[in-house]
PDB file of C-alpha atoms and ligand atoms in Angstrom:
ATOM      1  CA  MET Z 454      -8.938 -10.972  14.066  1.00  0.00           C
ATOM      2  CA  SER Z 455      -9.426  -7.536  15.708  1.00  0.00           C
ATOM      3  CA  VAL Z 456      -8.268  -4.076  14.722  1.00  0.00           C
ATOM      4  CA  VAL Z 457      -6.309  -2.711  17.670  1.00  0.00           C
ATOM      5  CA  HIS Z 458      -5.637   0.769  15.962  1.00  0.00           C
ATOM      6  CA  SER Z 459      -6.705   2.721  12.908  1.00  0.00           C
ATOM      7  CA  GLU Z 460      -5.740   6.013  11.377  1.00  0.00           C
ATOM      8  CA  THR Z 461      -6.235   7.572   7.798  1.00  0.00           C
ATOM      9  CA  ILE Z 462      -3.698   9.567   6.131  1.00  0.00           C
ATOM     10  CA  PRO Z 463      -4.427  11.672   3.081  1.00  0.00           C
ATOM     11  CA  VAL Z 464      -2.565  10.951  -0.071  1.00  0.00           C
ATOM     12  CA  VAL Z 465      -2.915  14.305  -2.046  1.00  0.00           C
ATOM     13  CA  SER Z 466       0.374  15.974  -2.023  1.00  0.00           C
ATOM     14  CA  GLU Z 467       4.284  15.361  -2.081  1.00  0.00           C
ATOM     15  CA  ALA Z 468       4.231  16.051   1.509  1.00  0.00           C
ATOM     16  CA  ASP Z 469       1.665  13.347   2.317  1.00  0.00           C
ATOM     17  CA  MET Z 470       4.125  10.947   0.930  1.00  0.00           C
ATOM     18  CA  VAL Z 471       6.552  11.747   3.712  1.00  0.00           C
ATOM     19  CA  SER Z 472       3.740  11.420   6.247  1.00  0.00           C
ATOM     20  CA  VAL Z 473       2.907   7.899   4.776  1.00  0.00           C
ATOM     21  CA  ARG Z 474       6.355   6.595   5.199  1.00  0.00           C
ATOM     22  CA  ARG Z 475       6.969   8.170   8.516  1.00  0.00           C
ATOM     23  CA  ARG Z 476       3.575   6.584  10.194  1.00  0.00           C
ATOM     24  CA  VAL Z 477       3.993   3.341   8.392  1.00  0.00           C
ATOM     25  CA  ARG Z 478       7.342   3.258   9.925  1.00  0.00           C
ATOM     26  CA  GLU Z 479       6.575   4.141  13.246  1.00  0.00           C
ATOM     27  CA  VAL Z 480       3.582   1.733  13.454  1.00  0.00           C
ATOM     28  CA  ALA Z 481       5.457  -1.067  12.144  1.00  0.00           C
ATOM     29  CA  ALA Z 482       8.355  -0.572  14.594  1.00  0.00           C
ATOM     30  CA  LYS Z 483       5.585  -0.451  17.395  1.00  0.00           C
ATOM     31  CA  VAL Z 484       3.888  -3.728  16.330  1.00  0.00           C
ATOM     32  CA  GLY Z 485       7.522  -5.376  16.546  1.00  0.00           C
ATOM     33  CA  LEU Z 486       8.205  -5.953  12.828  1.00  0.00           C
ATOM     34  CA  SER Z 487      11.816  -6.567  12.313  1.00  0.00           C
ATOM     35  CA  LEU Z 488      14.007  -3.571  10.778  1.00  0.00           C
ATOM     36  CA  VAL Z 489      13.987  -5.451   7.465  1.00  0.00           C
ATOM     37  CA  ASP Z 490      10.210  -6.156   7.540  1.00  0.00           C
ATOM     38  CA  GLN Z 491       9.683  -2.386   8.541  1.00  0.00           C
ATOM     39  CA  THR Z 492      11.602  -1.405   5.543  1.00  0.00           C
ATOM     40  CA  LYS Z 493       9.541  -3.872   3.103  1.00  0.00           C
ATOM     41  CA  LEU Z 494       6.250  -2.309   4.155  1.00  0.00           C
ATOM     42  CA  VAL Z 495       7.576   1.303   4.090  1.00  0.00           C
ATOM     43  CA  THR Z 496       8.741   0.471   0.592  1.00  0.00           C
ATOM     44  CA  ALA Z 497       5.505  -1.211  -0.647  1.00  0.00           C
ATOM     45  CA  ALA Z 498       3.623   1.765   0.979  1.00  0.00           C
ATOM     46  CA  SER Z 499       5.514   4.422  -0.870  1.00  0.00           C
ATOM     47  CA  GLU Z 500       4.936   2.626  -4.296  1.00  0.00           C
ATOM     48  CA  LEU Z 501       1.267   2.215  -3.612  1.00  0.00           C
ATOM     49  CA  ALA Z 502       0.820   5.817  -2.230  1.00  0.00           C
ATOM     50  CA  ARG Z 503       2.608   7.339  -5.383  1.00  0.00           C
ATOM     51  CA  ASN Z 504       0.200   5.501  -7.618  1.00  0.00           C
ATOM     52  CA  THR Z 505      -2.656   6.606  -5.460  1.00  0.00           C
ATOM     53  CA  LEU Z 506      -1.403  10.201  -5.903  1.00  0.00           C
ATOM     54  CA  ILE Z 507      -0.125  10.003  -9.662  1.00  0.00           C
ATOM     55  CA  TYR Z 508      -2.905   7.717 -11.279  1.00  0.00           C
ATOM     56  CA  GLY Z 509      -5.790   7.857  -8.808  1.00  0.00           C
ATOM     57  CA  GLY Z 510      -5.581  11.693  -8.751  1.00  0.00           C
ATOM     58  CA  GLY Z 511      -5.156  11.557  -4.895  1.00  0.00           C
ATOM     59  CA  GLY Z 512      -7.011   9.596  -2.186  1.00  0.00           C
ATOM     60  CA  SER Z 513      -6.159   8.067   1.168  1.00  0.00           C
ATOM     61  CA  MET Z 514      -4.397   5.390   3.176  1.00  0.00           C
ATOM     62  CA  GLN Z 515      -6.101   3.801   6.076  1.00  0.00           C
ATOM     63  CA  LEU Z 516      -3.427   2.203   8.246  1.00  0.00           C
ATOM     64  CA  GLU Z 517      -4.562  -0.538  10.974  1.00  0.00           C
ATOM     65  CA  SER Z 518      -2.630  -2.673  13.132  1.00  0.00           C
ATOM     66  CA  LEU Z 519      -3.997  -6.137  13.679  1.00  0.00           C
ATOM     67  CA  ASN Z 520      -4.181  -8.742  16.450  1.00  0.00           C
ATOM     68  CA  GLY Z 521      -5.078 -12.466  15.879  1.00  0.00           C
ATOM     69  CA  PRO Z 522      -3.429 -14.953  15.779  1.00  0.00           C
ATOM     70  CA  ARG Z 523      -0.437 -12.793  14.946  1.00  0.00           C
ATOM     71  CA  LEU Z 524       0.313  -9.251  15.197  1.00  0.00           C
ATOM     72  CA  GLY Z 525       0.291  -7.354  11.844  1.00  0.00           C
ATOM     73  CA  ILE Z 526      -0.239  -4.266   9.899  1.00  0.00           C
ATOM     74  CA  ARG Z 527      -2.849  -3.593   7.142  1.00  0.00           C
ATOM     75  CA  LEU Z 528      -2.465  -0.636   4.561  1.00  0.00           C
ATOM     76  CA  THR Z 529      -5.706   0.221   2.381  1.00  0.00           C
ATOM     77  CA  PHE Z 530      -5.110   2.793  -0.412  1.00  0.00           C
ATOM     78  CA  VAL Z 531      -8.433   4.011  -1.873  1.00  0.00           C
ATOM     79  CA  ASP Z 532      -8.901   6.558  -4.565  1.00  0.00           C
ATOM     80  CA  ASN Z 533     -11.738   7.851  -6.702  1.00  0.00           C
ATOM     81  CA  GLY Z 534      -9.668   8.057 -10.018  1.00  0.00           C
ATOM     82  CA  PRO Z 535     -10.008   6.546 -13.290  1.00  0.00           C
ATOM     83  CA  GLY Z 536      -9.424   2.876 -12.143  1.00  0.00           C
ATOM     84  CA  ILE Z 537      -7.402  -0.034 -13.764  1.00  0.00           C
ATOM     85  CA  ALA Z 538      -8.899  -1.619 -17.028  1.00  0.00           C
ATOM     86  CA  ASN Z 539      -6.625  -4.710 -16.751  1.00  0.00           C
ATOM     87  CA  ILE Z 540      -5.421  -5.599 -13.330  1.00  0.00           C
ATOM     88  CA  GLU Z 541      -3.416  -8.618 -14.390  1.00  0.00           C
ATOM     89  CA  LEU Z 542      -1.755  -6.555 -17.005  1.00  0.00           C
ATOM     90  CA  ALA Z 543      -1.134  -3.767 -14.537  1.00  0.00           C
ATOM     91  CA  LEU Z 544       0.484  -6.153 -11.963  1.00  0.00           C
ATOM     92  CA  ARG Z 545       2.975  -7.277 -14.712  1.00  0.00           C
ATOM     93  CA  ASP Z 546       6.673  -6.078 -14.241  1.00  0.00           C
ATOM     94  CA  GLY Z 547       7.350  -3.531 -16.763  1.00  0.00           C
ATOM     95  CA  PHE Z 548       3.702  -2.429 -17.560  1.00  0.00           C
ATOM     96  CA  THR Z 549       3.194   1.313 -17.135  1.00  0.00           C
ATOM     97  CA  THR Z 550       0.841   3.904 -18.730  1.00  0.00           C
ATOM     98  CA  GLY Z 551       2.892   6.578 -17.284  1.00  0.00           C
ATOM     99  CA  SER Z 552       6.764   7.192 -17.271  1.00  0.00           C
ATOM    100  CA  GLY Z 553       7.625   4.726 -14.359  1.00  0.00           C
ATOM    101  CA  LEU Z 554       9.307   1.580 -14.590  1.00  0.00           C
ATOM    102  CA  GLY Z 555       6.229  -0.480 -14.113  1.00  0.00           C
ATOM    103  CA  LEU Z 556       7.490  -2.110 -10.914  1.00  0.00           C
ATOM    104  CA  GLY Z 557       5.510  -0.626  -8.316  1.00  0.00           C
ATOM    105  CA  LEU Z 558       2.491  -2.948  -8.009  1.00  0.00           C
ATOM    106  CA  GLY Z 559       4.231  -6.278  -8.665  1.00  0.00           C
ATOM    107  CA  GLY Z 560       7.138  -5.097  -6.357  1.00  0.00           C
ATOM    108  CA  SER Z 561       4.697  -4.260  -3.634  1.00  0.00           C
ATOM    109  CA  LYS Z 562       2.966  -7.501  -3.782  1.00  0.00           C
ATOM    110  CA  ARG Z 563       6.237  -9.335  -3.337  1.00  0.00           C
ATOM    111  CA  LEU Z 564       7.137  -7.366  -0.272  1.00  0.00           C
ATOM    112  CA  VAL Z 565       3.960  -8.083   1.755  1.00  0.00           C
ATOM    113  CA  ASN Z 566       2.121 -11.271   2.890  1.00  0.00           C
ATOM    114  CA  GLU Z 567      -1.433 -10.322   1.501  1.00  0.00           C
ATOM    115  CA  PHE Z 568      -2.171  -8.187  -1.545  1.00  0.00           C
ATOM    116  CA  GLU Z 569      -5.762  -7.257  -2.623  1.00  0.00           C
ATOM    117  CA  ILE Z 570      -6.692  -5.127  -5.574  1.00  0.00           C
ATOM    118  CA  ASP Z 571     -10.188  -4.046  -6.589  1.00  0.00           C
ATOM    119  CA  SER Z 572     -10.700  -1.532  -9.335  1.00  0.00           C
ATOM    120  CA  THR Z 573     -13.746  -0.255 -11.284  1.00  0.00           C
ATOM    121  CA  PRO Z 574     -13.100   1.737 -14.385  1.00  0.00           C
ATOM    122  CA  GLY Z 575     -14.464   5.153 -13.988  1.00  0.00           C
ATOM    123  CA  LYS Z 576     -14.855   4.680 -10.183  1.00  0.00           C
ATOM    124  CA  GLY Z 577     -11.546   4.011  -8.521  1.00  0.00           C
ATOM    125  CA  THR Z 578      -9.193   1.778  -6.919  1.00  0.00           C
ATOM    126  CA  ARG Z 579      -8.590   0.005  -3.662  1.00  0.00           C
ATOM    127  CA  VAL Z 580      -5.337  -1.632  -2.814  1.00  0.00           C
ATOM    128  CA  ALA Z 581      -4.923  -3.456   0.569  1.00  0.00           C
ATOM    129  CA  VAL Z 582      -1.744  -5.073   1.647  1.00  0.00           C
ATOM    130  CA  THR Z 583      -1.119  -6.855   5.135  1.00  0.00           C
ATOM    131  CA  ARG Z 584       2.323  -7.657   6.661  1.00  0.00           C
ATOM    132  CA  TRP Z 585       2.321 -10.079   9.521  1.00  0.00           C
ATOM    133  CA  LYS Z 586       4.828 -10.124  12.228  1.00  0.00           C
TER     134      LYS Z 586
HETATM  135  N1  ATP I1300      -4.380   3.886  -8.320  1.00  0.00           N
HETATM  136  C1  ATP I1300      -4.358   3.756  -9.838  1.00  0.00           C
HETATM  137  N2  ATP I1300      -5.155   4.114 -10.404  1.00  0.00           N
HETATM  138  C2  ATP I1300      -5.293   3.768 -11.636  1.00  0.00           C
HETATM  139  N3  ATP I1300      -4.164   3.297 -12.203  1.00  0.00           N
HETATM  140  C3  ATP I1300      -3.351   2.826 -11.666  1.00  0.00           C
HETATM  141  C4  ATP I1300      -3.272   2.828 -10.185  1.00  0.00           C
HETATM  142  N4  ATP I1300      -2.150   2.148  -9.647  1.00  0.00           N
HETATM  143  C5  ATP I1300      -1.580   1.620 -10.771  1.00  0.00           C
HETATM  144  N5  ATP I1300      -2.377   1.933 -11.792  1.00  0.00           N
HETATM  145  C6  ATP I1300      -1.852   1.611 -13.365  1.00  0.00           C
HETATM  146  O1  ATP I1300      -1.091   0.394 -13.074  1.00  0.00           O
HETATM  147  C7  ATP I1300       0.174   0.623 -13.908  1.00  0.00           C
HETATM  148  C8  ATP I1300       1.155  -0.120 -13.260  1.00  0.00           C
HETATM  149  O2  ATP I1300       1.465   0.386 -11.986  1.00  0.00           O
HETATM  150  P1  ATP I1300       2.952   0.351 -11.401  1.00  0.00           P
HETATM  151  O3  ATP I1300       3.102   0.792 -10.035  1.00  0.00           O
HETATM  152  O4  ATP I1300       3.365  -1.022 -11.237  1.00  0.00           O
HETATM  153  O5  ATP I1300       3.822   1.061 -12.373  1.00  0.00           O
HETATM  154  P2  ATP I1300       4.190   2.491 -12.556  1.00  0.00           P
HETATM  155  O6  ATP I1300       3.558   3.258 -11.509  1.00  0.00           O
HETATM  156  O7  ATP I1300       3.528   2.869 -13.891  1.00  0.00           O
HETATM  157  O8  ATP I1300       5.865   2.635 -12.499  1.00  0.00           O
HETATM  158  P3  ATP I1300       6.628   2.593 -11.142  1.00  0.00           P
HETATM  159  O9  ATP I1300       5.845   2.220 -10.071  1.00  0.00           O
HETATM  160  O10 ATP I1300       7.507   1.498 -11.533  1.00  0.00           O
HETATM  161  O11 ATP I1300       7.400   3.860 -11.233  1.00  0.00           O
HETATM  162  C9  ATP I1300       0.340   2.279 -13.922  1.00  0.00           C
HETATM  163  O12 ATP I1300       1.145   2.646 -15.203  1.00  0.00           O
HETATM  164  C10 ATP I1300      -1.114   2.661 -14.093  1.00  0.00           C
HETATM  165  O13 ATP I1300      -1.553   2.478 -15.217  1.00  0.00           O
HETATM  166 MG1   MG I1301       3.947   2.882  -9.486  1.00  0.00          MG
END
């Protein structure tokens, strides 16, 4: 598996959310994902970027296009926020510590092919998702 292209987009403001959505859509189209799969990935990116912004206190998204054996896209969201104390609980539909519906993490997981989450309380959170063509 090789990384064909990589770029990092800051996730620190509301305006960055627009850039995240636009770049994920553009690269997903370039890689040749179907319109439905492009929308799934953009939706997952939007949810994860919002978590990075709201709960993580801001961070970044690395966007990579992958080759081998299939074409794909990996998105990695990183922040140095408070972290997630109980990942299993956070993934559960309806669980929120904020004012959301608690559907972002679980929903994102269902929209991608691979989903990884690492979080250390007090240090931060990393969520990586991959969608293959
Ligand atoms: N980057 C993060 N840093 C710290 N905590 C996080 C992070 N992402 C998610 N969480 C925690 O996981 C919980 C569940 O996240 P999830 O996205 O599923 O729901 P939500 O953001 O609360 O609501 P929704 O996404 O439906 O608007 C959050 O309420 C928050 O406590
Ligand atoms: Mg959320």
